[in-house]
Amino acid sequence: HPRGRIGTFGGTHLASGMHMSREQLIVQRARKSFQTGKTKPLEFRVHQLKNLLRFITEKRRNIADAVKKDLGKSEHGTELFETLGLEGEINLAIENLMEWAAPRPVEKNLLTISDEVYIQPEPLGLVLIIGAWNYPWAVTLQPLVGAIAAGNAAIIKPSEVSSYSAKAMEELLPLYLDKDLYPVVTGGVLETQELLKQKFDHIFYTGSSAVGRLVMEAASHHLTPVTLELGGKSPCYIDKNCDITVACRRITWGKFVNCGQTCIAPDYILCEPSIQSTVVEEIRKCIKEFYTDNPKSFEDYGRIINQRHFKRIMALMDGSTVALGGDSDESQCYIEPTVLKDVTSESKVMREEIFGPLLPIITVSGVDEAIQFINEREKPLVVYVFSHEKKLIKRVIAETSSGALLANDCLVHFTVSALPFGGVGNSGMGCYHGRHTFDQLSHLRSCLIKQLKMEGVNSMRYPPHTAKKMSWARFFLLKQVNMGRLRRTVLLAMLAGLAAFAVQVTSVPNSPNKSYIRQLNWR
């Protein structure tokens, strides 16, 4: 360059002659674009969010076609489980962005009572979003909504396993969003590894615990914070005194939607031996009602993502008794909704997250043993409990730990944007949805603005530190001041004073103000 600027040409760094990978170039371009400050104005963020909403609306058919090819899901199923929630998240962000991004006042102490003290959310910078294949649009683009709203640049890496969705995202998303700030990078393990070598300001990963460890390890080289949305074996306890028909109806839906390939699907049932046969029979009725006598030909029952996962799931049935279902077709990656009974903790199906349409039943003596069984294992993404007794439900909440707890239903907590969605321990770290995504992908910056006045008050902190100074310091520093409560107290005091004045005036005979008050009342 005639002015000696350092740049790239054909993927080569001109200053060093070093060849740069495609991933390096994309990361560099996104970071440079972010550093221009174009994402700071809220108007820009809202414009990009509206474009993302327009993309989902206008390309709904393309999205449905891609998901149909990847997972065999129907068009209505794609709308219900992929795009509907995305639209809600985008609209929520657009409506509330001004409030989310505004300075957040905090309580003060007496030392800072006259100062400006607040939290200012600011963009982190460049975010890497690594999506999953089971819901290739929802779990990839929902974090993007928060990344855009928070003012970040974001590189989107869809899962290569859902190849049709990844290709559609790569081709269509750049038609709507800023190409430099929000590029889509496709590819497999090598491309993802190359991305993870680059420096990001946050990495948001959805997938398995095994890969989550690798992502966290790569992030540690740059001290990059991570959000890991993982999974695990989510238990489902059925109390023998609950409405078993309704419970099994909701469990059947939650387990077999998307062919069991849902991170928050009930992984196994815990119940007493006396109700095991009833549970099996009720689930049989529900499978027939939801998916007909032949789920293989029913359009709302999908397929396993690929043959590798098909073989993995089929192998999990070894050593277990099939209570219902069990049919399969490898050529179509089809596995019938299947219930396994008399399963033990040592069974093969209990060694890993199933992520498929197998539902094992483990018998326990009651809620005590169920809680013990849950606590002996890694913390799950969700604990499900079905019971009429609120006391029993509260006990399960108090005595177990999981990303979430849902009583008397399955999956629906995912739809509540006000609830933080995420795991704990082996099931993940960090959370998202609604404002939680915005906060997760923002730096909540502490700000205090003090005036160069009242130096006498500040003198207590300067040496020498005497006993008298320490006494005052304890008073000023430890006394928290809730400004909202203080304002309300002052307002109430003023109103009380005004009322007392009015009473006093009206009680004085022939007061000059009394006739004035009478005139006001008359008016």
Short mmCIF file of C-alpha atoms in Angstrom, two decimals:
data_model
loop_
_atom_site.label_atom_id
_atom_site.label_comp_id
_atom_site.label_asym_id
_atom_site.label_seq_id
_atom_site.Cartn_x
_atom_site.Cartn_y
_atom_site.Cartn_z
CA HIS A 1 0.00 0.00 0.00
CA PRO A 2 1.40 3.46 -0.93
CA ARG A 3 0.93 4.67 2.69
CA GLY A 4 2.48 1.54 4.19
CA ARG A 5 -0.70 0.17 5.79
CA ILE A 6 -0.76 -3.45 6.85
CA GLY A 7 -3.50 -5.44 5.14
CA THR A 8 -4.33 -8.77 3.57
CA PHE A 9 -4.27 -9.86 -0.04
CA GLY A 10 -5.56 -13.23 -1.16
CA GLY A 11 -5.48 -14.51 2.42
CA THR A 12 -1.86 -13.41 2.95
CA HIS A 13 -0.86 -10.96 5.69
CA LEU A 14 1.11 -8.31 3.77
CA ALA A 15 3.36 -7.33 6.66
CA SER A 16 4.63 -10.84 7.37
CA GLY A 17 3.81 -12.80 4.22
CA MET A 18 2.05 -15.32 6.48
CA HIS A 19 -0.93 -17.13 4.95
CA MET A 20 -4.18 -16.61 6.86
CA SER A 21 -6.96 -19.17 7.00
CA ARG A 22 -10.49 -18.38 5.87
CA GLU A 23 -11.60 -18.45 9.52
CA GLN A 24 -8.87 -16.00 10.55
CA LEU A 25 -9.87 -13.57 7.83
CA ILE A 26 -13.55 -13.74 8.80
CA VAL A 27 -12.73 -13.16 12.48
CA GLN A 28 -10.42 -10.27 11.63
CA ARG A 29 -13.02 -8.65 9.38
CA ALA A 30 -15.78 -9.00 12.02
CA ARG A 31 -13.59 -7.51 14.75
CA LYS A 32 -12.54 -4.56 12.57
CA SER A 33 -16.17 -3.91 11.71
CA PHE A 34 -17.10 -3.98 15.39
CA GLN A 35 -14.28 -1.57 16.24
CA THR A 36 -15.80 1.07 13.96
CA GLY A 37 -18.51 1.48 16.61
CA LYS A 38 -21.38 0.89 14.20
CA THR A 39 -23.11 -1.55 16.61
CA LYS A 40 -23.23 0.97 19.49
CA PRO A 41 -26.37 2.94 18.44
CA LEU A 42 -29.58 1.21 19.50
CA GLU A 43 -31.15 2.18 16.17
CA PHE A 44 -28.63 0.01 14.34
CA ARG A 45 -29.30 -2.97 16.60
CA VAL A 46 -33.08 -2.65 16.20
CA HIS A 47 -32.67 -2.42 12.42
CA GLN A 48 -30.63 -5.66 12.37
CA LEU A 49 -33.17 -7.40 14.63
CA LYS A 50 -36.01 -6.35 12.34
CA ASN A 51 -34.04 -7.72 9.39
CA LEU A 52 -33.60 -11.02 11.23
CA LEU A 53 -37.36 -11.13 11.85
CA ARG A 54 -37.98 -10.41 8.18
CA PHE A 55 -35.60 -13.24 7.26
CA ILE A 56 -37.57 -15.74 9.36
CA THR A 57 -40.87 -14.52 7.89
CA GLU A 58 -39.81 -14.41 4.25
CA LYS A 59 -37.71 -17.59 4.25
CA ARG A 60 -40.05 -19.71 6.36
CA ARG A 61 -40.50 -22.24 3.55
CA ASN A 62 -36.73 -22.54 2.95
CA ILE A 63 -36.18 -23.16 6.66
CA ALA A 64 -38.93 -25.81 6.78
CA ASP A 65 -37.55 -27.58 3.69
CA ALA A 66 -34.05 -27.72 5.19
CA VAL A 67 -35.30 -29.11 8.52
CA LYS A 68 -37.44 -31.66 6.69
CA LYS A 69 -34.33 -32.95 4.88
CA ASP A 70 -32.23 -32.94 8.06
CA LEU A 71 -34.64 -34.39 10.61
CA GLY A 72 -37.79 -35.42 8.77
CA LYS A 73 -39.77 -32.77 10.64
CA SER A 74 -43.08 -31.48 9.26
CA GLU A 75 -43.58 -27.85 8.25
CA HIS A 76 -45.91 -27.21 11.21
CA GLY A 77 -43.45 -28.93 13.55
CA THR A 78 -40.67 -26.63 12.33
CA GLU A 79 -42.81 -23.55 12.88
CA LEU A 80 -43.82 -24.68 16.38
CA PHE A 81 -40.38 -25.75 17.62
CA GLU A 82 -37.98 -23.63 15.56
CA THR A 83 -39.28 -20.30 14.28
CA LEU A 84 -42.19 -19.34 16.56
CA GLY A 85 -39.98 -18.99 19.62
CA LEU A 86 -37.41 -17.06 17.58
CA GLU A 87 -40.03 -14.53 16.50
CA GLY A 88 -41.06 -14.08 20.12
CA GLU A 89 -37.46 -13.53 21.25
CA ILE A 90 -36.82 -10.97 18.52
CA ASN A 91 -40.01 -9.02 19.24
CA LEU A 92 -39.22 -9.03 22.96
CA ALA A 93 -35.72 -7.66 22.32
CA ILE A 94 -36.99 -4.93 19.98
CA GLU A 95 -39.68 -3.82 22.46
CA ASN A 96 -37.38 -3.80 25.52
CA LEU A 97 -33.96 -2.90 24.13
CA MET A 98 -34.04 0.70 25.32
CA GLU A 99 -34.78 -0.45 28.90
CA TRP A 100 -32.20 -3.29 28.83
CA ALA A 101 -29.41 -1.03 27.53
CA ALA A 102 -30.16 1.90 29.87
CA PRO A 103 -27.98 2.70 32.90
CA ARG A 104 -29.16 0.77 35.98
CA PRO A 105 -29.05 2.79 39.22
CA VAL A 106 -27.86 0.93 42.32
CA GLU A 107 -28.01 1.46 46.08
CA LYS A 108 -25.45 3.86 47.53
CA ASN A 109 -23.73 4.27 50.87
CA LEU A 110 -23.55 7.58 52.72
CA LEU A 111 -20.08 8.24 51.30
CA THR A 112 -21.43 8.16 47.73
CA ILE A 113 -24.93 9.55 48.35
CA SER A 114 -24.32 12.65 46.22
CA ASP A 115 -22.57 10.72 43.41
CA GLU A 116 -23.84 9.10 40.25
CA VAL A 117 -23.60 5.33 40.80
CA TYR A 118 -24.94 2.92 38.20
CA ILE A 119 -24.35 -0.13 36.03
CA GLN A 120 -23.87 0.50 32.31
CA PRO A 121 -24.35 -2.53 30.01
CA GLU A 122 -21.84 -2.41 27.17
CA PRO A 123 -21.03 -4.78 24.28
CA LEU A 124 -18.45 -7.49 24.93
CA GLY A 125 -17.10 -7.37 21.38
CA LEU A 126 -16.90 -10.43 19.12
CA VAL A 127 -19.01 -13.47 20.03
CA LEU A 128 -18.71 -16.98 18.58
CA ILE A 129 -21.99 -18.92 18.47
CA ILE A 130 -21.65 -22.67 17.86
CA GLY A 131 -25.07 -24.16 17.19
CA ALA A 132 -26.48 -27.67 17.56
CA TRP A 133 -28.11 -29.98 15.02
CA ASN A 134 -31.25 -31.08 16.89
CA TYR A 135 -32.97 -27.70 16.57
CA PRO A 136 -30.61 -26.16 14.02
CA TRP A 137 -32.37 -22.80 13.74
CA ALA A 138 -33.76 -22.15 17.23
CA VAL A 139 -30.65 -22.93 19.30
CA THR A 140 -28.32 -21.21 16.80
CA LEU A 141 -30.24 -17.99 16.20
CA GLN A 142 -31.68 -17.39 19.69
CA PRO A 143 -28.22 -16.52 21.10
CA LEU A 144 -27.71 -14.34 18.02
CA VAL A 145 -30.76 -12.26 19.01
CA GLY A 146 -29.10 -11.44 22.34
CA ALA A 147 -25.72 -10.84 20.70
CA ILE A 148 -27.20 -8.29 18.29
CA ALA A 149 -29.31 -6.63 20.99
CA ALA A 150 -26.24 -6.27 23.24
CA GLY A 151 -24.31 -4.57 20.43
CA ASN A 152 -21.82 -7.33 19.64
CA ALA A 153 -20.46 -8.70 16.40
CA ALA A 154 -21.11 -12.44 16.11
CA ILE A 155 -19.76 -15.30 14.05
CA ILE A 156 -22.38 -18.00 13.55
CA LYS A 157 -21.18 -21.60 13.23
CA PRO A 158 -24.14 -23.91 12.51
CA SER A 159 -23.70 -27.63 13.10
CA GLU A 160 -22.37 -29.52 10.08
CA VAL A 161 -24.48 -32.53 11.14
CA SER A 162 -27.68 -30.73 10.09
CA SER A 163 -26.07 -30.01 6.72
CA TYR A 164 -29.14 -28.74 4.82
CA SER A 165 -29.95 -26.17 7.52
CA ALA A 166 -26.30 -25.09 7.70
CA LYS A 167 -26.18 -24.55 3.93
CA ALA A 168 -29.46 -22.61 3.92
CA MET A 169 -28.24 -20.42 6.78
CA GLU A 170 -24.96 -19.71 5.00
CA GLU A 171 -26.72 -18.72 1.78
CA LEU A 172 -29.72 -16.81 3.11
CA LEU A 173 -28.77 -15.05 6.36
CA PRO A 174 -26.19 -12.69 4.73
CA LEU A 175 -29.00 -11.39 2.47
CA TYR A 176 -30.58 -9.81 5.57
CA LEU A 177 -27.86 -9.10 8.14
CA ASP A 178 -24.63 -7.10 7.98
CA LYS A 179 -22.19 -9.49 6.21
CA ASP A 180 -19.09 -8.31 8.05
CA LEU A 181 -20.58 -8.21 11.55
CA TYR A 182 -22.61 -11.43 11.42
CA PRO A 183 -20.95 -13.91 9.05
CA VAL A 184 -21.96 -17.58 8.87
CA VAL A 185 -19.07 -20.06 8.84
CA THR A 186 -19.85 -23.60 7.72
CA GLY A 187 -17.66 -26.69 7.90
CA GLY A 188 -16.85 -29.59 10.17
CA VAL A 189 -14.43 -30.36 12.98
CA LEU A 190 -11.38 -28.78 11.31
CA GLU A 191 -13.15 -25.49 10.62
CA THR A 192 -14.50 -25.37 14.17
CA GLN A 193 -11.05 -26.08 15.60
CA GLU A 194 -9.59 -23.28 13.49
CA LEU A 195 -12.28 -20.89 14.75
CA LEU A 196 -11.57 -21.88 18.35
CA LYS A 197 -7.89 -20.94 17.90
CA GLN A 198 -8.94 -17.31 17.34
CA LYS A 199 -9.56 -14.79 20.09
CA PHE A 200 -13.19 -14.06 20.92
CA ASP A 201 -14.79 -12.03 23.70
CA HIS A 202 -17.37 -14.73 24.43
CA ILE A 203 -18.13 -18.22 23.12
CA PHE A 204 -21.67 -19.57 23.20
CA TYR A 205 -21.81 -23.34 22.63
CA THR A 206 -24.81 -25.68 22.49
CA GLY A 207 -24.15 -29.42 22.35
CA SER A 208 -22.70 -32.34 24.26
CA SER A 209 -20.73 -32.22 27.51
CA ALA A 210 -17.76 -33.94 25.83
CA VAL A 211 -17.39 -31.25 23.17
CA GLY A 212 -18.23 -28.58 25.75
CA ARG A 213 -15.04 -29.51 27.61
CA LEU A 214 -13.01 -29.04 24.42
CA VAL A 215 -14.63 -25.66 23.76
CA MET A 216 -13.87 -24.53 27.30
CA GLU A 217 -10.28 -25.72 27.03
CA ALA A 218 -9.76 -23.79 23.78
CA ALA A 219 -11.38 -20.68 25.28
CA SER A 220 -9.05 -20.81 28.29
CA HIS A 221 -6.01 -20.02 26.10
CA HIS A 222 -7.45 -16.52 25.52
CA LEU A 223 -9.24 -16.28 28.90
CA THR A 224 -12.49 -16.12 26.93
CA PRO A 225 -15.68 -16.56 28.97
CA VAL A 226 -18.07 -19.27 27.77
CA THR A 227 -21.74 -20.14 27.91
CA LEU A 228 -22.18 -23.91 27.66
CA GLU A 229 -25.70 -25.18 26.96
CA LEU A 230 -25.22 -28.92 27.39
CA GLY A 231 -27.58 -31.70 28.43
CA GLY A 232 -27.51 -34.83 30.54
CA LYS A 233 -29.99 -37.37 31.82
CA SER A 234 -33.06 -35.44 32.98
CA PRO A 235 -35.10 -37.59 35.40
CA CYS A 236 -38.89 -37.70 35.61
CA TYR A 237 -40.47 -38.82 38.89
CA ILE A 238 -44.14 -39.88 38.86
CA ASP A 239 -45.90 -39.88 42.23
CA LYS A 240 -48.25 -42.89 42.47
CA ASN A 241 -51.10 -40.65 43.72
CA CYS A 242 -51.06 -38.21 40.80
CA ASP A 243 -53.30 -38.30 37.71
CA ILE A 244 -51.21 -40.90 35.84
CA THR A 245 -53.22 -40.53 32.61
CA VAL A 246 -52.48 -36.79 32.33
CA ALA A 247 -48.90 -37.25 33.51
CA CYS A 248 -48.17 -39.90 30.86
CA ARG A 249 -49.80 -37.79 28.16
CA ARG A 250 -47.46 -34.88 28.89
CA ILE A 251 -44.41 -37.12 29.32
CA THR A 252 -45.09 -38.90 26.01
CA TRP A 253 -45.26 -35.58 24.20
CA GLY A 254 -42.12 -34.23 25.88
CA LYS A 255 -40.11 -37.40 25.26
CA PHE A 256 -40.94 -38.23 21.66
CA VAL A 257 -41.20 -34.77 20.08
CA ASN A 258 -38.36 -34.41 17.53
CA CYS A 259 -37.86 -38.19 17.86
CA GLY A 260 -36.46 -37.75 21.38
CA GLN A 261 -33.62 -35.51 20.15
CA THR A 262 -34.24 -32.72 22.64
CA CYS A 263 -31.77 -31.69 25.36
CA ILE A 264 -34.57 -31.18 27.89
CA ALA A 265 -36.54 -34.33 27.03
CA PRO A 266 -37.31 -36.60 30.01
CA ASP A 267 -34.45 -39.12 29.83
CA TYR A 268 -35.92 -41.75 32.16
CA ILE A 269 -38.90 -42.33 34.46
CA LEU A 270 -38.70 -43.02 38.19
CA CYS A 271 -41.83 -44.56 39.71
CA GLU A 272 -42.97 -47.17 42.20
CA PRO A 273 -43.33 -50.81 40.97
CA SER A 274 -47.09 -50.73 41.63
CA ILE A 275 -47.73 -48.20 38.84
CA GLN A 276 -45.14 -49.34 36.25
CA SER A 277 -47.62 -51.39 34.15
CA THR A 278 -50.18 -48.55 34.29
CA VAL A 279 -47.55 -46.06 33.11
CA VAL A 280 -46.60 -48.34 30.19
CA GLU A 281 -50.23 -48.77 29.18
CA GLU A 282 -51.01 -45.05 29.34
CA ILE A 283 -47.93 -44.21 27.26
CA ARG A 284 -49.03 -46.86 24.71
CA LYS A 285 -52.41 -45.10 24.34
CA CYS A 286 -50.75 -41.70 23.95
CA ILE A 287 -48.28 -42.90 21.29
CA LYS A 288 -51.20 -44.27 19.29
CA GLU A 289 -53.17 -41.03 19.73
CA PHE A 290 -50.23 -38.75 18.81
CA TYR A 291 -48.51 -40.80 16.11
CA THR A 292 -51.17 -43.37 14.98
CA ASP A 293 -50.61 -47.14 14.82
CA ASN A 294 -47.82 -46.55 12.31
CA PRO A 295 -45.51 -43.71 13.43
CA LYS A 296 -43.16 -44.54 10.56
CA SER A 297 -45.60 -43.12 8.01
CA PHE A 298 -46.87 -40.27 10.20
CA GLU A 299 -45.56 -36.86 9.10
CA ASP A 300 -45.20 -35.41 12.62
CA TYR A 301 -42.85 -38.18 13.73
CA GLY A 302 -39.36 -37.42 12.48
CA ARG A 303 -36.14 -39.34 12.00
CA ILE A 304 -32.80 -39.78 13.76
CA ILE A 305 -30.30 -37.28 12.37
CA ASN A 306 -27.91 -39.84 10.83
CA GLN A 307 -26.88 -43.51 10.86
CA ARG A 308 -24.12 -43.01 13.41
CA HIS A 309 -26.61 -41.78 15.98
CA PHE A 310 -29.11 -44.46 14.86
CA LYS A 311 -26.59 -47.20 15.69
CA ARG A 312 -25.64 -45.55 18.97
CA ILE A 313 -29.27 -45.39 20.15
CA MET A 314 -30.08 -48.95 19.05
CA ALA A 315 -27.03 -50.23 20.98
CA LEU A 316 -28.36 -48.60 24.17
CA MET A 317 -31.27 -51.08 24.24
CA ASP A 318 -28.94 -54.06 24.80
CA GLY A 319 -29.79 -55.87 28.03
CA SER A 320 -33.11 -54.04 28.59
CA THR A 321 -36.68 -55.38 28.28
CA VAL A 322 -38.79 -53.69 25.59
CA ALA A 323 -42.23 -52.95 27.06
CA LEU A 324 -43.55 -51.38 23.86
CA GLY A 325 -42.19 -50.27 20.49
CA GLY A 326 -38.68 -51.30 19.47
CA ASP A 327 -39.20 -51.38 15.70
CA SER A 328 -36.54 -49.71 13.52
CA ASP A 329 -35.36 -49.17 9.94
CA GLU A 330 -31.69 -48.23 9.52
CA SER A 331 -32.12 -47.22 5.87
CA GLN A 332 -34.54 -44.47 6.97
CA CYS A 333 -32.90 -43.75 10.36
CA TYR A 334 -36.28 -44.63 11.90
CA ILE A 335 -36.72 -45.82 15.49
CA GLU A 336 -40.22 -46.39 16.81
CA PRO A 337 -41.22 -44.71 20.10
CA THR A 338 -39.97 -47.27 22.63
CA VAL A 339 -40.45 -47.84 26.35
CA LEU A 340 -38.04 -50.05 28.31
CA LYS A 341 -39.13 -51.55 31.65
CA ASP A 342 -37.34 -53.05 34.67
CA VAL A 343 -34.24 -50.99 33.84
CA THR A 344 -31.52 -50.76 36.52
CA SER A 345 -28.88 -48.14 37.20
CA GLU A 346 -26.27 -50.48 35.64
CA SER A 347 -28.16 -50.88 32.35
CA LYS A 348 -26.40 -49.66 29.22
CA VAL A 349 -29.18 -47.15 28.53
CA MET A 350 -28.38 -45.42 31.84
CA ARG A 351 -24.71 -44.77 31.07
CA GLU A 352 -25.18 -41.77 28.77
CA GLU A 353 -27.77 -39.25 27.63
CA ILE A 354 -30.13 -41.13 25.30
CA PHE A 355 -31.03 -38.31 22.88
CA GLY A 356 -33.44 -40.55 21.04
CA PRO A 357 -36.91 -42.17 21.31
CA LEU A 358 -36.12 -44.63 24.12
CA LEU A 359 -37.82 -44.16 27.50
CA PRO A 360 -36.49 -46.38 30.33
CA ILE A 361 -38.52 -46.94 33.49
CA ILE A 362 -36.64 -47.46 36.77
CA THR A 363 -38.64 -48.52 39.81
CA VAL A 364 -38.01 -46.92 43.20
CA SER A 365 -39.70 -47.33 46.58
CA GLY A 366 -40.86 -43.72 46.72
CA VAL A 367 -39.77 -40.11 46.63
CA ASP A 368 -36.92 -40.70 49.13
CA GLU A 369 -35.21 -43.22 46.86
CA ALA A 370 -35.98 -41.08 43.78
CA ILE A 371 -34.21 -38.08 45.31
CA GLN A 372 -31.27 -40.26 46.33
CA PHE A 373 -31.06 -41.73 42.81
CA ILE A 374 -31.02 -38.24 41.24
CA ASN A 375 -28.42 -36.89 43.67
CA GLU A 376 -26.03 -39.81 43.06
CA ARG A 377 -25.64 -38.66 39.45
CA GLU A 378 -24.45 -35.57 37.58
CA LYS A 379 -26.70 -32.53 37.92
CA PRO A 380 -29.25 -32.69 35.07
CA LEU A 381 -30.54 -29.92 32.84
CA VAL A 382 -34.08 -30.44 34.21
CA VAL A 383 -35.78 -32.43 36.96
CA TYR A 384 -39.40 -33.33 36.18
CA VAL A 385 -41.85 -34.29 38.92
CA PHE A 386 -45.53 -35.19 38.58
CA SER A 387 -47.61 -34.94 41.75
CA HIS A 388 -50.76 -33.36 43.19
CA GLU A 389 -48.90 -32.62 46.42
CA LYS A 390 -47.21 -29.23 46.50
CA LYS A 391 -45.31 -30.33 49.61
CA LEU A 392 -43.70 -33.20 47.68
CA ILE A 393 -42.83 -30.91 44.77
CA LYS A 394 -41.25 -28.35 47.13
CA ARG A 395 -39.25 -31.15 48.73
CA VAL A 396 -37.84 -32.23 45.37
CA ILE A 397 -36.93 -28.59 44.67
CA ALA A 398 -35.23 -28.26 48.06
CA GLU A 399 -33.33 -31.56 48.00
CA THR A 400 -32.09 -31.77 44.38
CA SER A 401 -30.09 -29.51 42.06
CA SER A 402 -30.61 -29.01 38.33
CA GLY A 403 -30.70 -26.31 35.67
CA ALA A 404 -34.48 -26.13 36.06
CA LEU A 405 -37.34 -27.93 37.76
CA LEU A 406 -40.67 -28.44 36.08
CA ALA A 407 -43.67 -29.89 37.88
CA ASN A 408 -46.58 -31.55 36.08
CA ASP A 409 -45.46 -30.80 32.53
CA CYS A 410 -42.51 -31.16 30.15
CA LEU A 411 -40.46 -28.72 28.04
CA VAL A 412 -42.74 -25.70 28.45
CA HIS A 413 -40.35 -23.75 30.71
CA PHE A 414 -38.28 -23.23 27.54
CA THR A 415 -41.05 -20.95 26.22
CA VAL A 416 -40.91 -18.52 29.18
CA SER A 417 -38.46 -15.78 28.21
CA ALA A 418 -38.38 -14.41 31.77
CA LEU A 419 -36.88 -17.69 33.04
CA PRO A 420 -33.11 -18.14 32.60
CA PHE A 421 -32.50 -21.27 30.53
CA GLY A 422 -29.30 -23.15 31.27
CA GLY A 423 -27.64 -25.97 33.16
CA VAL A 424 -25.51 -26.40 36.25
CA GLY A 425 -22.40 -28.51 36.70
CA ASN A 426 -22.18 -31.17 33.99
CA SER A 427 -25.33 -29.87 32.26
CA GLY A 428 -23.78 -26.49 31.49
CA MET A 429 -22.96 -22.99 32.67
CA GLY A 430 -24.45 -19.62 31.96
CA CYS A 431 -27.99 -19.01 30.76
CA TYR A 432 -30.03 -17.26 28.11
CA HIS A 433 -33.52 -16.26 26.84
CA GLY A 434 -34.94 -12.75 26.81
CA ARG A 435 -33.08 -10.25 28.97
CA HIS A 436 -30.89 -13.07 30.31
CA THR A 437 -29.25 -13.42 26.86
CA PHE A 438 -28.68 -9.67 26.70
CA ASP A 439 -27.01 -9.68 30.13
CA GLN A 440 -25.03 -12.84 29.36
CA LEU A 441 -23.53 -11.22 26.25
CA SER A 442 -22.96 -7.78 27.81
CA HIS A 443 -20.33 -6.44 30.15
CA LEU A 444 -22.20 -4.93 33.10
CA ARG A 445 -19.81 -2.07 33.75
CA SER A 446 -19.68 -0.45 37.21
CA CYS A 447 -19.73 3.36 36.98
CA LEU A 448 -19.30 5.98 39.71
CA ILE A 449 -19.10 9.70 38.92
CA LYS A 450 -17.99 11.89 41.81
CA GLN A 451 -17.64 15.66 41.90
CA LEU A 452 -14.46 17.44 43.01
CA LYS A 453 -16.26 18.86 46.06
CA MET A 454 -16.95 17.93 49.72
CA GLU A 455 -13.30 17.05 50.36
CA GLY A 456 -13.94 17.25 54.08
CA VAL A 457 -16.07 14.08 53.95
CA ASN A 458 -13.36 12.28 51.98
CA SER A 459 -10.64 13.15 54.49
CA MET A 460 -11.61 10.16 56.67
CA ARG A 461 -10.02 7.81 54.14
CA TYR A 462 -6.68 9.62 53.98
CA PRO A 463 -3.77 8.83 56.37
CA PRO A 464 -3.23 9.00 59.27
CA HIS A 465 -6.00 6.48 60.12
CA THR A 466 -7.13 7.38 63.63
CA ALA A 467 -9.77 5.66 65.78
CA LYS A 468 -12.11 8.63 65.26
CA LYS A 469 -11.73 8.41 61.48
CA MET A 470 -12.40 4.67 61.57
CA SER A 471 -15.58 5.26 63.56
CA TRP A 472 -16.86 7.70 60.94
CA ALA A 473 -15.69 5.42 58.12
CA ARG A 474 -17.73 2.54 59.54
CA PHE A 475 -20.81 4.78 59.64
CA PHE A 476 -20.43 6.17 56.11
CA LEU A 477 -19.31 2.97 54.38
CA LEU A 478 -21.56 0.39 56.04
CA LYS A 479 -24.76 2.38 55.96
CA GLN A 480 -26.51 1.49 52.68
CA VAL A 481 -28.90 4.05 51.25
CA ASN A 482 -31.81 2.90 49.11
CA MET A 483 -32.47 6.02 47.05
CA GLY A 484 -35.90 4.84 45.93
CA ARG A 485 -36.97 4.26 49.53
CA LEU A 486 -35.41 7.58 50.55
CA ARG A 487 -37.36 9.43 47.85
CA ARG A 488 -40.60 7.74 48.94
CA THR A 489 -39.91 8.64 52.59
CA VAL A 490 -39.24 12.29 51.69
CA LEU A 491 -42.40 12.41 49.55
CA LEU A 492 -44.50 10.93 52.36
CA ALA A 493 -43.00 13.41 54.82
CA MET A 494 -43.86 16.30 52.49
CA LEU A 495 -47.44 15.04 52.05
CA ALA A 496 -47.80 14.60 55.82
CA GLY A 497 -46.49 18.13 56.37
CA LEU A 498 -48.89 19.53 53.78
CA ALA A 499 -51.81 17.70 55.36
CA ALA A 500 -50.87 18.98 58.83
CA PHE A 501 -50.64 22.53 57.47
CA ALA A 502 -54.07 22.23 55.83
CA VAL A 503 -55.62 20.93 59.07
CA GLN A 504 -54.01 23.75 61.03
CA VAL A 505 -55.23 26.41 58.61
CA THR A 506 -58.83 25.17 58.58
CA SER A 507 -58.90 24.98 62.39
CA VAL A 508 -57.92 28.67 62.87
CA PRO A 509 -61.06 30.93 62.90
CA ASN A 510 -61.12 33.86 60.43
CA SER A 511 -57.76 32.83 58.99
CA PRO A 512 -57.00 34.74 55.74
CA ASN A 513 -56.05 31.39 54.18
CA LYS A 514 -59.35 29.81 55.28
CA SER A 515 -61.45 31.87 52.88
CA TYR A 516 -58.95 31.06 50.12
CA ILE A 517 -59.33 27.33 50.83
CA ARG A 518 -63.14 27.72 50.81
CA GLN A 519 -62.84 29.35 47.38
CA LEU A 520 -60.74 26.41 46.15
CA ASN A 521 -63.30 23.90 47.48
CA TRP A 522 -66.12 25.89 45.86
CA ARG A 523 -64.31 25.87 42.53
#
